[in-house]
PDB file of C-alpha atoms in Angstrom:
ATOM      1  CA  UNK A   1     -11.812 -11.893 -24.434  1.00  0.00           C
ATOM      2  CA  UNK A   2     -10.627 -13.686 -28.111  1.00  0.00           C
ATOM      3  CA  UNK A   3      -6.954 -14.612 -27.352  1.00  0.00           C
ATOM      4  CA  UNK A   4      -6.891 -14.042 -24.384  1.00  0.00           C
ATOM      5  CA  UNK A   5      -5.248 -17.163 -22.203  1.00  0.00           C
ATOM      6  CA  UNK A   6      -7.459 -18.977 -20.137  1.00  0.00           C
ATOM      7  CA  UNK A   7      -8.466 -18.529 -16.817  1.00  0.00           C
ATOM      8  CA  UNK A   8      -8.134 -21.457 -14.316  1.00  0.00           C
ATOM      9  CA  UNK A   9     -10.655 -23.093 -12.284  1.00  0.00           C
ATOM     10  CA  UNK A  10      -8.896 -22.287  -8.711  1.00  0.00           C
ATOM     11  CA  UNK A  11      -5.577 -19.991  -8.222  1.00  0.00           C
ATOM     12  CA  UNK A  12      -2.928 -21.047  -5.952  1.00  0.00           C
ATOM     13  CA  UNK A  13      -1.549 -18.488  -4.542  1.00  0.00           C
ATOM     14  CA  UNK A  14       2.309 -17.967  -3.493  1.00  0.00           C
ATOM     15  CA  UNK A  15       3.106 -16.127   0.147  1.00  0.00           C
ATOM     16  CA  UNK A  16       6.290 -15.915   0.366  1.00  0.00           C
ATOM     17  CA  UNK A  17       6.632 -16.319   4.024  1.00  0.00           C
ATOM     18  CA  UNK A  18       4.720 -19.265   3.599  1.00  0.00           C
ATOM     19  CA  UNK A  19       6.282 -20.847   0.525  1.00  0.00           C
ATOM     20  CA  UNK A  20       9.984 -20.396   0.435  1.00  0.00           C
ATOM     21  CA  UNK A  21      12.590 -22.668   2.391  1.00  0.00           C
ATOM     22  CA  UNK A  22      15.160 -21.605   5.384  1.00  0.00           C
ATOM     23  CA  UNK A  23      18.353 -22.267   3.958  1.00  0.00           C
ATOM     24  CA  UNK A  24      17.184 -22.557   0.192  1.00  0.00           C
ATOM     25  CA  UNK A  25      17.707 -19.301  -1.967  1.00  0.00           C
ATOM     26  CA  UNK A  26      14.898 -17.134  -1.590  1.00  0.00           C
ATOM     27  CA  UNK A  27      15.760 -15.668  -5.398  1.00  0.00           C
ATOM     28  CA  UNK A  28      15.314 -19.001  -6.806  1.00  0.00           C
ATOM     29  CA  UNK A  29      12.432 -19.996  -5.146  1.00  0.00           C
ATOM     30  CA  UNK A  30      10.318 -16.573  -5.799  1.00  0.00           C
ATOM     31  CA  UNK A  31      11.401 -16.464  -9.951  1.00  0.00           C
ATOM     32  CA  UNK A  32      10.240 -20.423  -9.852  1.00  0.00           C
ATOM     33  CA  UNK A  33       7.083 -19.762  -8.765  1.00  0.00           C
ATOM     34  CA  UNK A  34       6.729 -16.461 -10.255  1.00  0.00           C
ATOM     35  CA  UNK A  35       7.734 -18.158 -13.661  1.00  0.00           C
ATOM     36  CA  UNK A  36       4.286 -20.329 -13.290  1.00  0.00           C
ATOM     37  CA  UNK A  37       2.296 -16.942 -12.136  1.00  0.00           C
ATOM     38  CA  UNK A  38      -0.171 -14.956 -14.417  1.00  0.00           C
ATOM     39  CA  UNK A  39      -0.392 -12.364 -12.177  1.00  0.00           C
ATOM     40  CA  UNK A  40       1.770 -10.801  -9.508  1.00  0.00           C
ATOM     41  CA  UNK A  41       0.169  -8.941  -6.215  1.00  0.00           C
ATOM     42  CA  UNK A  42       3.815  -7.349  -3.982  1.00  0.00           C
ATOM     43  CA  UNK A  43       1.855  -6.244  -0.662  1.00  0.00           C
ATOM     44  CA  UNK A  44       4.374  -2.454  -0.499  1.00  0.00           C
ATOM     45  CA  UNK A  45       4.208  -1.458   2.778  1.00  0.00           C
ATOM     46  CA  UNK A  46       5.519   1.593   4.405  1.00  0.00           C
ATOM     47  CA  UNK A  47       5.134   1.811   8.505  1.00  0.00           C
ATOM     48  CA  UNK A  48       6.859   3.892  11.118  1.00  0.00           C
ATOM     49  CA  UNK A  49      10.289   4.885  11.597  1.00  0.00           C
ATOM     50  CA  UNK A  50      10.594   3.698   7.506  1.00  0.00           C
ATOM     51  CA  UNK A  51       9.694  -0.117   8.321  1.00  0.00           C
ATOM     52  CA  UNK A  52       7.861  -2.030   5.114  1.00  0.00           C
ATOM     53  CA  UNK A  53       9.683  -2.620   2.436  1.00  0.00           C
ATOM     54  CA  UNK A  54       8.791   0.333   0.654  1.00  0.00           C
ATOM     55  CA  UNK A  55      10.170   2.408   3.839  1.00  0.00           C
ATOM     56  CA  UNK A  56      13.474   0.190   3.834  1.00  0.00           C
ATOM     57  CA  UNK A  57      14.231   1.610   0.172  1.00  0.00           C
ATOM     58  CA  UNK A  58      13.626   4.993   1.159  1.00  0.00           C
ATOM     59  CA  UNK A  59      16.920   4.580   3.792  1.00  0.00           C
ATOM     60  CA  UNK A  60      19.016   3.268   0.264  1.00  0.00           C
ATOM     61  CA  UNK A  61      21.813   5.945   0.286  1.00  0.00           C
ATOM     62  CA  UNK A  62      21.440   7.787   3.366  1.00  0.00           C
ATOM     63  CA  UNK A  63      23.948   7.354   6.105  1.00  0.00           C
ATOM     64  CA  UNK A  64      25.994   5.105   3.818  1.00  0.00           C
ATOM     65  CA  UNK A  65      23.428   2.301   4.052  1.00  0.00           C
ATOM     66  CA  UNK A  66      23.142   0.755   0.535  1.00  0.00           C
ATOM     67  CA  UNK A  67      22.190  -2.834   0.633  1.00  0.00           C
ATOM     68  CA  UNK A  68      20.320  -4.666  -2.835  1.00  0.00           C
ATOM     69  CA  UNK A  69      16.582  -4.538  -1.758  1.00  0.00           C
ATOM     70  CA  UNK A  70      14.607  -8.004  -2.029  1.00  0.00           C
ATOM     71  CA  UNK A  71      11.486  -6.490  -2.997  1.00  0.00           C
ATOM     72  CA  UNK A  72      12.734  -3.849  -5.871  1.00  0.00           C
ATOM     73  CA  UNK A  73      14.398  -7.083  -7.121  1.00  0.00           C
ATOM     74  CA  UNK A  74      10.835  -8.886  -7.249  1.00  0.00           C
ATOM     75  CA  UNK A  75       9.348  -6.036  -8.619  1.00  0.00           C
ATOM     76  CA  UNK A  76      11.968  -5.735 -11.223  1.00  0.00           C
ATOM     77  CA  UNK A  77      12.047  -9.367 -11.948  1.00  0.00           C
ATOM     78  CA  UNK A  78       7.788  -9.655 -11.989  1.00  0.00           C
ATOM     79  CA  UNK A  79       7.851  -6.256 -14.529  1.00  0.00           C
ATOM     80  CA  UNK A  80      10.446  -8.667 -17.168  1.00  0.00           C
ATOM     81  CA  UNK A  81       8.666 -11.147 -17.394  1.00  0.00           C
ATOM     82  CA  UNK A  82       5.508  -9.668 -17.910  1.00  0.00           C
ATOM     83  CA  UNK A  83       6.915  -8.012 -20.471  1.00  0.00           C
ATOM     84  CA  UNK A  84       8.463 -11.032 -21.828  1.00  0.00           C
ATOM     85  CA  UNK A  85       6.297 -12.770 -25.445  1.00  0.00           C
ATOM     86  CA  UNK A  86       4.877 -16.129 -24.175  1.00  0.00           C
ATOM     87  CA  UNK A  87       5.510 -15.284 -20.111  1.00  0.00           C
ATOM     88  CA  UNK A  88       2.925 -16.389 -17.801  1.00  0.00           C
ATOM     89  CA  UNK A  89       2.734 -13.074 -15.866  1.00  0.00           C
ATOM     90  CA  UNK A  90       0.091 -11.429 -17.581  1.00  0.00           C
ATOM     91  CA  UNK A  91       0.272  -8.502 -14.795  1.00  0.00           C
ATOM     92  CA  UNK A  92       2.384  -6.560 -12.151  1.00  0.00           C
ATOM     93  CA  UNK A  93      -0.850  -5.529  -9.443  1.00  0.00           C
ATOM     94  CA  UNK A  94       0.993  -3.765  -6.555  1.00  0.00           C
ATOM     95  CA  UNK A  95      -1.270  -3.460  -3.299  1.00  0.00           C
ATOM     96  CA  UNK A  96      -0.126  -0.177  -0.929  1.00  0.00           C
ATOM     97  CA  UNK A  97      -0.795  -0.492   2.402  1.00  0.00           C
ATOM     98  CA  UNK A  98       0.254   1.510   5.629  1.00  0.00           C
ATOM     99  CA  UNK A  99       1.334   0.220   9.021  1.00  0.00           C
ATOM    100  CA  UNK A 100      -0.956  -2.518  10.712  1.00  0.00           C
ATOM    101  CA  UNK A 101      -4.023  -0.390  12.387  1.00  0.00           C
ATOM    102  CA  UNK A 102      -6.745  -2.131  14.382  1.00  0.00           C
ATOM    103  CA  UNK A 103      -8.096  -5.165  12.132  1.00  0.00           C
ATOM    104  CA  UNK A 104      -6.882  -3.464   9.015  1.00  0.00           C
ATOM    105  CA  UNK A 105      -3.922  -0.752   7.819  1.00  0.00           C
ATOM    106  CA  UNK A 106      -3.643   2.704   8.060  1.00  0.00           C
ATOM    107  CA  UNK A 107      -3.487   4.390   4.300  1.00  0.00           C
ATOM    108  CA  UNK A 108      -0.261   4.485   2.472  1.00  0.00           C
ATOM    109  CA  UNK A 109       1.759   7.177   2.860  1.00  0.00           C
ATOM    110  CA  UNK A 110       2.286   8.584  -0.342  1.00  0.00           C
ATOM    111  CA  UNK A 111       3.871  11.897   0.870  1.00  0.00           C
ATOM    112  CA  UNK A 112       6.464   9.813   1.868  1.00  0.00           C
ATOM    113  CA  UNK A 113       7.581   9.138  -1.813  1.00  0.00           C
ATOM    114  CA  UNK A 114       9.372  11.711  -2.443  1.00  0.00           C
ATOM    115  CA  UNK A 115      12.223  10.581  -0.310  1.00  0.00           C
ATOM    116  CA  UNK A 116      12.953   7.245  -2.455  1.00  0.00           C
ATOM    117  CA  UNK A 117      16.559   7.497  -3.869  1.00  0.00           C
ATOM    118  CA  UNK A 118      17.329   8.079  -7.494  1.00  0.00           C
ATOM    119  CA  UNK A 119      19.963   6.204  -6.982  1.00  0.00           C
ATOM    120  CA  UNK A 120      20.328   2.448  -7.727  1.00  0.00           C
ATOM    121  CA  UNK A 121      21.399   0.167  -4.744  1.00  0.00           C
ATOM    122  CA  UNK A 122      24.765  -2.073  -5.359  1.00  0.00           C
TER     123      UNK A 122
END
């Protein structure tokens, strides 16, 4: 496409679990390397008993548990820059998956949705 910023040769691509340091601040390390990004994959998963970090937000506000979720934060970080002029993410492209099935996942449960809180976490 005319304008549009070029592609590179190879893509490196960022796993958390792989990339960021015990001890070092995971915050810093994810918005470095999302900073150099052009396009951002989150794998959102939700398993049984609300497991996957999708089905850890949906316990935000029940019970009194109310903790600042590391993935909303990603997600919320990955969405400003890409809306940022001159940012390298070009895209937010969130990947659904359900709990671990076999050699693959099980769908999403998107039923489930419903039960995410309206309400921010502190």
């Amino acid at each position: 496409e005319p304008g549009a910023p070029p592609v590179p040769e190879e893509a490196k691509v960022f796993l958390d679990v792989d990339c960021l340091v015990d001890g070092q601040s995971w915050c810093d390390g994810f918005v470095e390397a999302l900073s150099h990004s052009m396009v951002f994959v989150p794998l959102l998963s939700w398993t049984a008993e609300d497991r996957g970090s999708v089905g850890q937000m949906s316990r935000i506000g029940v019970d009194g548990f109310d903790r600042v979720d590391n993935v909303l934060l990603e997600l919320i970080i990955a969405t400003a820059l890409r809306d940022e002029p001159g940012a390298a993410v070009q895209a937010v492209v969130p990947v659904l998956i359900g709990a671990a099935e076999g050699d693959g996942f099980a769908p999403f449960p998107f039923s489930k949705l419903a039960r995410l809180s309206d309400e921010p976490s502190r």
